[in-house]
Tab-separated table of C-alpha atoms in Angstrom:
chain	number	residue	atom	x	y	z
A	1	MET	CA	-32.859	24.443	-12.794
A	2	PRO	CA	-30.237	27.269	-11.030
A	3	SER	CA	-27.814	26.177	-8.635
A	4	ASN	CA	-28.966	27.634	-5.543
A	5	THR	CA	-32.568	26.096	-6.273
A	6	MET	CA	-31.005	22.822	-6.562
A	7	LYS	CA	-29.214	23.144	-3.144
A	8	ASP	CA	-32.456	24.478	-1.498
A	9	TYR	CA	-34.203	21.000	-3.203
A	10	THR	CA	-31.565	18.994	-2.290
A	11	GLU	CA	-31.365	20.105	1.533
A	12	SER	CA	-35.159	19.594	1.446
A	13	HIS	CA	-35.256	16.266	0.184
A	14	ALA	CA	-32.656	15.369	2.667
A	15	THR	CA	-34.764	16.696	5.428
A	16	ALA	CA	-37.775	14.654	4.377
A	17	VAL	CA	-35.700	11.743	4.090
A	18	GLU	CA	-34.457	11.780	7.813
A	19	LEU	CA	-37.906	12.344	8.653
A	20	GLN	CA	-38.711	9.244	6.767
A	21	ARG	CA	-36.442	7.332	8.301
A	22	GLN	CA	-36.535	8.376	11.831
A	23	HIS	CA	-40.481	7.447	11.757
A	24	TYR	CA	-40.672	4.628	8.708
A	25	PRO	CA	-37.124	3.001	9.144
A	26	GLY	CA	-38.612	-0.050	7.062
A	27	LEU	CA	-39.354	2.163	4.260
A	28	PHE	CA	-36.497	4.041	4.623
A	29	MET	CA	-34.302	0.877	3.718
A	30	LEU	CA	-37.051	-0.517	1.260
A	31	LYS	CA	-36.784	2.691	-0.848
A	32	PHE	CA	-32.903	2.532	-0.261
A	33	MET	CA	-32.277	-0.856	-1.338
A	34	LEU	CA	-34.253	-0.450	-4.080
A	35	LEU	CA	-31.662	2.650	-5.137
A	36	VAL	CA	-29.200	0.849	-4.754
A	37	LEU	CA	-30.691	-2.360	-6.824
A	38	PHE	CA	-31.349	0.112	-9.620
A	39	GLY	CA	-28.099	1.286	-9.873
A	40	SER	CA	-26.326	-2.228	-9.624
A	41	LEU	CA	-28.962	-3.755	-12.329
A	42	LEU	CA	-28.136	-0.674	-14.539
A	43	ILE	CA	-24.216	-1.259	-14.296
A	44	PHE	CA	-24.889	-5.026	-15.094
A	45	GLY	CA	-27.205	-4.484	-18.108
A	46	PHE	CA	-23.968	-2.127	-19.608
A	47	TYR	CA	-21.362	-4.839	-18.876
A	48	PHE	CA	-23.823	-7.572	-20.189
A	49	VAL	CA	-24.277	-6.055	-23.186
A	50	THR	CA	-21.056	-4.867	-23.856
A	51	ASN	CA	-19.403	-8.961	-22.879
A	52	SER	CA	-22.127	-10.228	-24.979
A	53	ILE	CA	-20.835	-8.196	-27.992
A	54	GLY	CA	-17.503	-9.929	-27.087
A	55	VAL	CA	-18.574	-13.215	-26.531
A	56	VAL	CA	-20.354	-13.404	-29.879
A	57	ALA	CA	-17.691	-11.984	-31.748
A	58	GLY	CA	-15.142	-14.565	-30.244
A	59	VAL	CA	-17.233	-17.339	-30.564
A	60	ALA	CA	-18.253	-16.530	-34.174
A	61	GLY	CA	-14.335	-15.871	-34.991
A	62	ALA	CA	-13.527	-19.221	-33.638
A	63	LEU	CA	-16.269	-21.088	-35.335
A	64	ILE	CA	-15.030	-19.540	-38.679
A	65	PHE	CA	-11.459	-20.049	-38.217
A	66	TRP	CA	-12.258	-23.848	-37.452
A	67	GLY	CA	-14.613	-23.689	-40.642
A	68	PHE	CA	-17.813	-24.491	-39.150
A	69	THR	CA	-20.919	-23.030	-40.542
A	70	ILE	CA	-23.724	-20.359	-39.374
A	71	GLU	CA	-25.821	-23.065	-38.634
A	72	ARG	CA	-23.242	-24.723	-35.698
A	73	PHE	CA	-22.776	-20.979	-34.725
A	74	LEU	CA	-26.743	-20.541	-34.457
A	75	ASP	CA	-26.822	-23.664	-32.476
A	76	SER	CA	-23.974	-22.676	-29.904
A	77	VAL	CA	-26.100	-19.313	-29.318
A	78	GLY	CA	-28.085	-21.321	-26.369
A	79	TYR	CA	-24.979	-21.294	-24.740
A	80	LEU	CA	-23.588	-17.657	-24.922
A	81	THR	CA	-26.192	-16.282	-22.559
A	82	PRO	CA	-24.915	-18.233	-19.383
A	83	LEU	CA	-21.267	-17.913	-20.906
A	84	THR	CA	-22.074	-14.027	-21.078
A	85	VAL	CA	-23.355	-13.680	-17.383
A	86	PHE	CA	-20.707	-15.510	-15.981
A	87	PHE	CA	-18.113	-13.038	-17.310
A	88	THR	CA	-19.825	-10.074	-16.326
A	89	LEU	CA	-20.296	-11.550	-12.664
A	90	ILE	CA	-16.686	-12.188	-12.361
A	91	THR	CA	-15.729	-8.387	-14.326
A	92	LEU	CA	-12.995	-7.108	-12.085
A	93	ASN	CA	-13.504	-3.483	-11.370
A	94	PHE	CA	-11.258	-1.950	-13.243
A	95	ALA	CA	-12.009	1.835	-11.524
A	96	LYS	CA	-10.763	0.618	-8.213
A	97	THR	CA	-7.642	2.465	-8.518
A	98	ALA	CA	-8.988	5.424	-8.751
A	99	TYR	CA	-10.506	5.884	-5.521
A	100	ALA	CA	-7.609	4.095	-3.821
A	101	PRO	CA	-6.014	5.213	-0.828
A	102	ARG	CA	-2.727	6.516	-0.985
A	103	GLY	CA	-0.370	6.678	2.214
A	104	TYR	CA	2.658	5.016	3.947
A	105	GLU	CA	1.942	1.098	4.297
A	106	LEU	CA	2.566	0.119	8.135
A	107	THR	CA	2.978	-3.676	8.502
A	108	ALA	CA	2.860	-6.250	11.307
A	109	ALA	CA	6.547	-6.769	11.117
A	110	ARG	CA	7.759	-3.324	11.557
A	111	PHE	CA	4.714	-2.201	14.048
A	112	PRO	CA	3.757	-5.396	15.991
A	113	GLU	CA	2.165	-3.269	18.814
A	114	LEU	CA	-0.272	-1.508	16.261
A	115	PHE	CA	-1.586	-4.645	14.626
A	116	ALA	CA	-1.827	-6.020	18.357
A	117	GLN	CA	-4.474	-3.433	19.197
A	118	LEU	CA	-6.082	-4.451	15.749
A	119	GLU	CA	-6.128	-8.010	16.911
A	120	LYS	CA	-7.249	-7.259	20.256
A	121	LEU	CA	-10.205	-5.715	18.670
A	122	ASN	CA	-11.059	-8.579	16.374
A	123	GLN	CA	-11.151	-10.690	19.274
A	124	LYS	CA	-13.691	-8.747	21.208
A	125	HIS	CA	-16.039	-8.349	18.099
A	126	ARG	CA	-15.205	-10.569	14.631
A	127	ALA	CA	-15.183	-8.241	11.885
A	128	PRO	CA	-13.643	-8.450	7.988
A	129	ARG	CA	-10.238	-8.638	7.311
A	130	ILE	CA	-7.935	-5.352	6.950
A	131	HIS	CA	-5.849	-6.049	4.218
A	132	LYS	CA	-3.955	-2.827	4.689
A	133	VAL	CA	-2.899	-0.150	7.112
A	134	LEU	CA	-1.839	3.105	5.768
A	135	LEU	CA	-0.611	6.663	7.083
A	136	GLU	CA	-1.348	9.893	5.631
A	137	HIS	CA	-1.178	13.563	5.956
A	138	THR	CA	-4.955	13.902	7.603
A	139	CYS	CA	-6.450	14.229	11.395
A	140	ASN	CA	-8.627	11.272	10.576
A	141	ALA	CA	-9.317	7.955	10.576
A	142	GLY	CA	-11.242	5.837	8.482
A	143	ILE	CA	-12.192	2.544	6.439
A	144	VAL	CA	-11.778	2.557	2.795
A	145	HIS	CA	-13.923	-0.183	1.202
A	146	ARG	CA	-13.225	-1.374	-2.274
A	147	PRO	CA	-14.518	-4.469	-4.570
A	148	ARG	CA	-12.145	-5.994	-6.548
A	149	LEU	CA	-14.984	-7.307	-8.363
A	150	VAL	CA	-17.625	-5.352	-9.904
A	151	PHE	CA	-20.654	-7.695	-9.203
A	152	LEU	CA	-19.625	-10.102	-6.709
A	153	GLY	CA	-17.606	-7.633	-4.062
A	154	TRP	CA	-14.913	-9.575	-2.825
A	155	ASN	CA	-14.047	-6.333	-0.709
A	156	GLU	CA	-10.694	-4.834	-0.142
A	157	HIS	CA	-10.318	-2.952	3.211
A	158	THR	CA	-7.766	-0.426	4.299
A	159	LEU	CA	-7.678	1.448	7.475
A	160	VAL	CA	-6.054	4.841	7.154
A	161	LEU	CA	-4.725	6.596	9.879
A	162	GLY	CA	-3.984	10.418	9.991
A	163	MET	CA	-0.359	11.132	11.219
A	164	GLU	CA	-1.550	14.063	13.397
A	165	MET	CA	-3.932	12.267	14.979
A	166	LEU	CA	-1.846	9.798	16.407
A	167	LEU	CA	0.501	12.286	17.366
A	168	PHE	CA	-1.761	14.221	19.651
A	169	MET	CA	-4.113	11.255	21.023
A	170	SER	CA	-3.030	8.837	23.884
A	171	PRO	CA	-3.096	5.293	23.267
A	172	GLU	CA	-6.606	4.708	25.189
A	173	GLN	CA	-8.319	7.561	23.180
A	174	MET	CA	-6.922	6.118	19.812
A	175	GLN	CA	-8.310	2.743	20.941
A	176	SER	CA	-11.759	4.107	20.560
A	177	VAL	CA	-11.483	5.601	17.755
A	178	LEU	CA	-9.705	2.448	16.116
A	179	ALA	CA	-13.391	1.170	17.580
A	180	HIS	CA	-15.524	3.186	16.272
A	181	GLU	CA	-13.953	2.173	12.736
A	182	TRP	CA	-14.214	-1.154	13.756
A	183	GLY	CA	-18.254	-1.076	14.259
A	184	HIS	CA	-18.025	0.771	10.417
A	185	LEU	CA	-16.362	-2.322	9.377
A	186	SER	CA	-18.213	-5.013	10.931
A	187	GLY	CA	-21.853	-6.137	9.995
A	188	ARG	CA	-23.534	-5.588	6.506
A	189	ASN	CA	-22.275	-1.847	6.662
A	190	GLU	CA	-19.324	-2.555	4.805
A	191	ARG	CA	-20.698	-4.227	1.712
A	192	ILE	CA	-23.737	-1.558	1.637
A	193	HIS	CA	-20.983	0.931	1.665
A	194	ALA	CA	-18.445	-0.720	-1.075
A	195	ARG	CA	-21.742	-1.269	-3.440
A	196	ILE	CA	-22.747	2.847	-3.219
A	197	GLY	CA	-19.143	4.138	-3.634
A	198	LEU	CA	-19.194	1.900	-6.695
A	199	ILE	CA	-22.266	2.686	-7.849
A	200	LEU	CA	-21.763	6.673	-7.079
A	201	PHE	CA	-18.562	6.455	-9.137
A	202	TYR	CA	-19.792	4.642	-12.122
A	203	PHE	CA	-23.050	7.063	-12.347
A	204	ARG	CA	-20.775	10.277	-11.980
A	205	ALA	CA	-18.196	8.842	-14.902
A	206	ALA	CA	-21.711	8.663	-16.817
A	207	TRP	CA	-23.249	11.750	-15.590
A	208	ASP	CA	-20.001	13.611	-16.957
A	209	VAL	CA	-20.701	12.142	-20.346
A	210	VAL	CA	-24.496	12.549	-20.421
A	211	GLU	CA	-24.318	16.136	-19.568
A	212	LYS	CA	-22.268	17.213	-22.236
A	213	ARG	CA	-23.811	15.137	-25.004
A	214	PHE	CA	-27.290	14.003	-23.994
A	215	PRO	CA	-28.870	17.306	-22.408
A	216	GLY	CA	-32.287	17.175	-21.331
A	217	ARG	CA	-34.350	14.197	-20.262
A	218	TRP	CA	-32.044	11.267	-20.292
A	219	ALA	CA	-29.313	14.075	-18.223
A	220	GLY	CA	-32.418	15.172	-15.661
A	221	LEU	CA	-33.429	11.571	-15.088
A	222	LEU	CA	-29.560	10.693	-14.582
A	223	HIS	CA	-29.317	13.689	-12.226
A	224	TRP	CA	-32.209	13.216	-10.278
A	225	TYR	CA	-31.092	9.705	-9.491
A	226	LEU	CA	-27.890	10.366	-8.666
A	227	SER	CA	-28.969	13.290	-5.955
A	228	THR	CA	-31.514	10.853	-4.668
A	229	LEU	CA	-29.305	7.898	-4.309
A	230	THR	CA	-26.216	10.396	-2.950
A	231	VAL	CA	-28.906	11.871	-0.310
A	232	TYR	CA	-30.316	8.239	1.116
A	233	SER	CA	-26.601	7.557	1.742
A	234	ILE	CA	-25.456	10.460	3.470
A	235	ILE	CA	-28.351	9.931	5.922
A	236	TYR	CA	-27.628	5.912	5.953
A	237	GLY	CA	-23.932	6.676	6.541
A	238	ARG	CA	-25.246	9.485	9.155
A	239	SER	CA	-27.227	6.662	11.053
A	240	ASN	CA	-24.278	4.599	10.684
A	241	GLU	CA	-22.181	6.818	13.302
A	242	PHE	CA	-24.410	6.312	15.861
A	243	ARG	CA	-24.070	2.212	15.670
A	244	ALA	CA	-20.106	2.800	15.220
A	245	ASP	CA	-19.954	4.939	18.234
A	246	ALA	CA	-22.147	2.240	20.260
A	247	THR	CA	-19.892	-0.309	19.067
A	248	ALA	CA	-16.779	1.379	20.435
A	249	ALA	CA	-18.760	1.980	23.765
A	250	ARG	CA	-19.037	-1.670	23.865
A	251	LEU	CA	-15.530	-2.524	22.998
A	252	VAL	CA	-13.758	0.277	25.268
A	253	GLY	CA	-16.347	1.613	27.328
A	254	GLN	CA	-18.728	4.724	27.320
A	255	GLU	CA	-16.443	6.951	28.575
A	256	ARG	CA	-13.362	6.398	26.582
A	257	ALA	CA	-15.083	6.518	23.792
A	258	ALA	CA	-16.771	9.711	24.549
A	259	GLU	CA	-13.263	10.921	25.379
A	260	GLY	CA	-11.761	10.006	21.976
A	261	LEU	CA	-15.121	11.365	20.129
A	262	LEU	CA	-13.754	14.896	22.085
A	263	ILE	CA	-10.448	14.852	21.677
A	264	HIS	CA	-10.650	13.805	18.268
A	265	THR	CA	-13.251	17.111	18.235
A	266	ALA	CA	-11.451	19.771	20.035
A	267	LEU	CA	-7.731	19.327	19.078
A	268	PRO	CA	-7.610	19.377	15.420
A	269	ARG	CA	-9.328	23.285	15.939
A	270	LEU	CA	-6.560	24.133	18.628
A	271	LEU	CA	-3.888	22.580	16.071
A	272	ASP	CA	-5.229	24.752	13.031
A	273	ARG	CA	-5.214	27.679	15.118
A	274	TYR	CA	-1.671	27.508	16.410
A	275	TYR	CA	0.527	25.397	14.379
A	276	TRP	CA	-0.717	24.846	11.316
A	277	GLU	CA	-1.988	28.327	10.374
A	278	PRO	CA	1.135	29.988	11.371
A	279	LEU	CA	2.989	27.428	9.566
A	280	PHE	CA	1.100	28.063	6.417
A	281	ASP	CA	1.983	31.886	7.239
A	282	LEU	CA	5.392	30.868	6.352
A	283	THR	CA	4.891	30.809	2.728
A	284	ARG	CA	4.742	34.879	2.902
A	285	VAL	CA	8.471	33.872	3.432
A	286	LEU	CA	9.681	30.719	2.447
A	287	PRO	CA	9.738	29.757	-1.013
A	288	GLN	CA	9.796	26.041	-0.145
A	289	PRO	CA	7.583	24.181	2.344
A	290	VAL	CA	8.882	23.981	5.740
A	291	ALA	CA	11.389	20.446	5.989
A	292	SER	CA	10.115	18.857	9.324
A	293	PRO	CA	6.258	19.785	10.094
A	294	TYR	CA	5.584	16.510	12.146
A	295	LYS	CA	8.752	16.569	14.122
A	296	ASN	CA	8.147	20.386	14.831
A	297	LEU	CA	4.236	19.499	15.672
A	298	GLN	CA	5.829	16.648	18.252
A	299	ALA	CA	8.071	19.296	19.798
A	300	PHE	CA	5.054	21.546	19.830
A	301	LEU	CA	2.729	19.114	21.551
A	302	ARG	CA	5.752	18.781	24.155
A	303	ASP	CA	6.425	22.077	24.975
A	304	ARG	CA	3.114	23.798	24.578
A	305	PRO	CA	0.230	21.390	26.115
A	306	PHE	CA	-3.353	22.440	25.893
A	307	SER	CA	-5.435	22.955	28.966
A	308	LEU	CA	-8.380	21.816	29.804
A	309	GLN	CA	-10.076	25.142	29.890
A	310	GLU	CA	-8.746	25.737	26.085
A	311	VAL	CA	-10.001	21.917	25.065
A	312	GLY	CA	-13.556	22.708	26.968
A	313	ALA	CA	-14.265	25.850	25.130
A	314	GLU	CA	-13.722	24.124	21.745
A	315	ILE	CA	-16.069	21.579	22.770
A	316	ARG	CA	-18.593	24.272	24.150
A	317	GLN	CA	-18.620	25.830	20.827
A	318	GLU	CA	-18.690	22.547	18.816
A	319	LEU	CA	-21.725	21.598	21.107
A	320	SER	CA	-23.717	24.818	19.941
A	321	GLN	CA	-23.496	23.647	16.069
A	322	LYS	CA	-26.666	21.130	15.230
A	323	THR	CA	-26.484	18.596	12.439
A	324	ASP	CA	-27.235	20.038	9.024
A	325	SER	CA	-29.543	18.167	6.487
A	326	LEU	CA	-26.610	17.400	4.557
A	327	ASP	CA	-24.046	16.516	6.756
A	328	ARG	CA	-22.410	13.253	6.771
A	329	HIS	CA	-21.894	13.100	10.524
A	330	PRO	CA	-24.294	13.798	13.371
A	331	CYS	CA	-23.568	16.977	15.491
A	332	LEU	CA	-21.615	16.707	18.354
A	333	GLY	CA	-24.420	17.053	20.977
A	334	GLU	CA	-26.633	14.180	19.234
A	335	ARG	CA	-23.834	11.781	19.148
A	336	LEU	CA	-22.693	12.387	23.516
A	337	ALA	CA	-26.312	12.096	23.829
A	338	ALA	CA	-26.811	8.824	22.172
A	339	LEU	CA	-23.635	7.618	24.414
A	340	GLN	CA	-25.314	8.784	27.573
A	341	ILE	CA	-22.189	10.503	28.201
A	342	ALA	CA	-21.675	14.341	29.777
A	343	PRO	CA	-19.060	16.608	28.037
A	344	ASP	CA	-17.773	17.171	31.221
A	345	THR	CA	-16.253	13.580	31.553
A	346	MET	CA	-13.388	14.323	29.608
A	347	ARG	CA	-9.709	13.908	30.972
A	348	TYR	CA	-6.826	15.006	28.191
A	349	ALA	CA	-3.483	14.865	30.111
A	350	PRO	CA	-1.913	12.089	27.863
A	351	GLU	CA	1.797	11.355	29.188
A	352	LYS	CA	2.412	9.371	25.883
A	353	SER	CA	1.083	9.824	22.498
A	354	ALA	CA	-0.187	6.579	20.662
A	355	ALA	CA	2.739	7.415	17.939
A	356	GLU	CA	5.314	6.687	20.687
A	357	ALA	CA	3.484	3.736	22.337
A	358	TRP	CA	2.410	1.989	18.881
A	359	PHE	CA	5.477	2.818	16.973
A	360	GLY	CA	8.508	2.637	19.414
A	361	GLU	CA	12.079	3.004	18.230
A	362	ASP	CA	10.842	3.738	14.674
A	363	LEU	CA	8.596	6.483	15.314
A	364	ASP	CA	11.641	8.950	14.618
A	365	ALA	CA	12.535	7.491	11.149
A	366	LEU	CA	8.626	7.239	10.663
A	367	ILE	CA	8.045	11.082	11.107
A	368	ALA	CA	11.291	11.432	8.826
A	369	GLU	CA	9.636	9.717	5.979
A	370	MET	CA	5.966	11.519	6.547
A	371	ASP	CA	8.038	14.754	6.762
A	372	LYS	CA	9.552	14.159	3.438
A	373	THR	CA	5.945	12.999	1.556
A	374	TRP	CA	4.468	16.092	3.097
A	375	GLY	CA	7.025	18.478	1.601
A	376	GLU	CA	6.643	16.526	-1.846
A	377	LEU	CA	2.609	16.689	-1.704
A	378	TYR	CA	2.113	20.379	-0.361
A	379	ARG	CA	5.163	21.478	-2.502
A	380	SER	CA	3.379	22.868	-5.477
A	381	CYS	CA	0.708	24.790	-3.431
A	382	TRP	CA	3.219	26.232	-0.685
A	383	SER	CA	5.171	27.538	-4.073
A	384	GLU	CA	1.757	29.008	-5.484
A	385	ARG	CA	0.903	30.797	-2.040
A	386	TYR	CA	4.608	32.280	-1.921
A	387	ARG	CA	4.443	33.696	-5.331
A	388	GLU	CA	0.878	35.444	-4.640
A	389	HIS	CA	2.281	36.922	-1.650
A	390	ARG	CA	5.334	38.240	-3.433
A	391	ALA	CA	2.965	39.312	-6.086
A	392	SER	CA	0.966	41.309	-3.493
A	393	ASP	CA	3.622	43.186	-1.666
């Protein structure tokens, strides 16, 4: 099937699934859970077969070593099935390192104010434990769920925070972002998301093999399952954004939840246009990355604060957008409508950033560390763009 045709099919399928979720939510969840169960059973079957071979070979080798007869081996076969099931259930998720988030780890000992904010949220709304907090080179925040065991879960939760976001958001606005992530962390959502992520990881790996070695019916069946589960997971995740927004509104208030959402929408666009794009234009003249992007960003935000008019223009532009069938997040207008908040209630005049409030005296050292790792991360692509500019001159 041509790629454009497949894309059109996927989009039309997503539209149909969204209508199903709206009008028949019970049927939607039933189909979604059956897809998840089907994937889990196939993965379990794969591990059960491979573990069975290992257990049988191990037991047979031990019996031969100790001089037992074949009859004794056959007598022991009845005990092997529950033993194999047990070993399968406690199978470690060997793939967990493949999609592990990376970043600078923040600890409670060094940054107590940040962890005090997390504890306040936990006191208001109990959620599974956050095992690790990482700072990375993004303008976002999120919870990463990783099952330590393939089938019994035992999930590890990592909170990932973007350095850029912490520099332009006020502590109150950042609290609303954390409260939103708290909504994703609590309830059954975290277990379902962890399971879906695991299934998609395994089946995408299987797809790479099947597509090359077994084209035809088996590849088509696997592609159908992958695309269907992906569509259902997108629709489910999109509906969860409303639940996470509602949790944030309960924890920090509707206006603050909306304010954090609006600032997170507008400021990255403005910073891309007025800071990051000019910075990357320096690849025309500098062969190596700039040394202090975050230190310079901190100074830029202090010396060139954006006006409410500039922020409002970006928000109006975003409000004109509608949710696409395959978008993982609802459009801004739908989220504000669900919060029952108008966009003109926003205030943007942070006297102190969340980074300044929560990292205190360690902020300068932390920025220096993030500047260093940013240079290491972007050195290759920066040099490549520099060579391209030199070649085109």
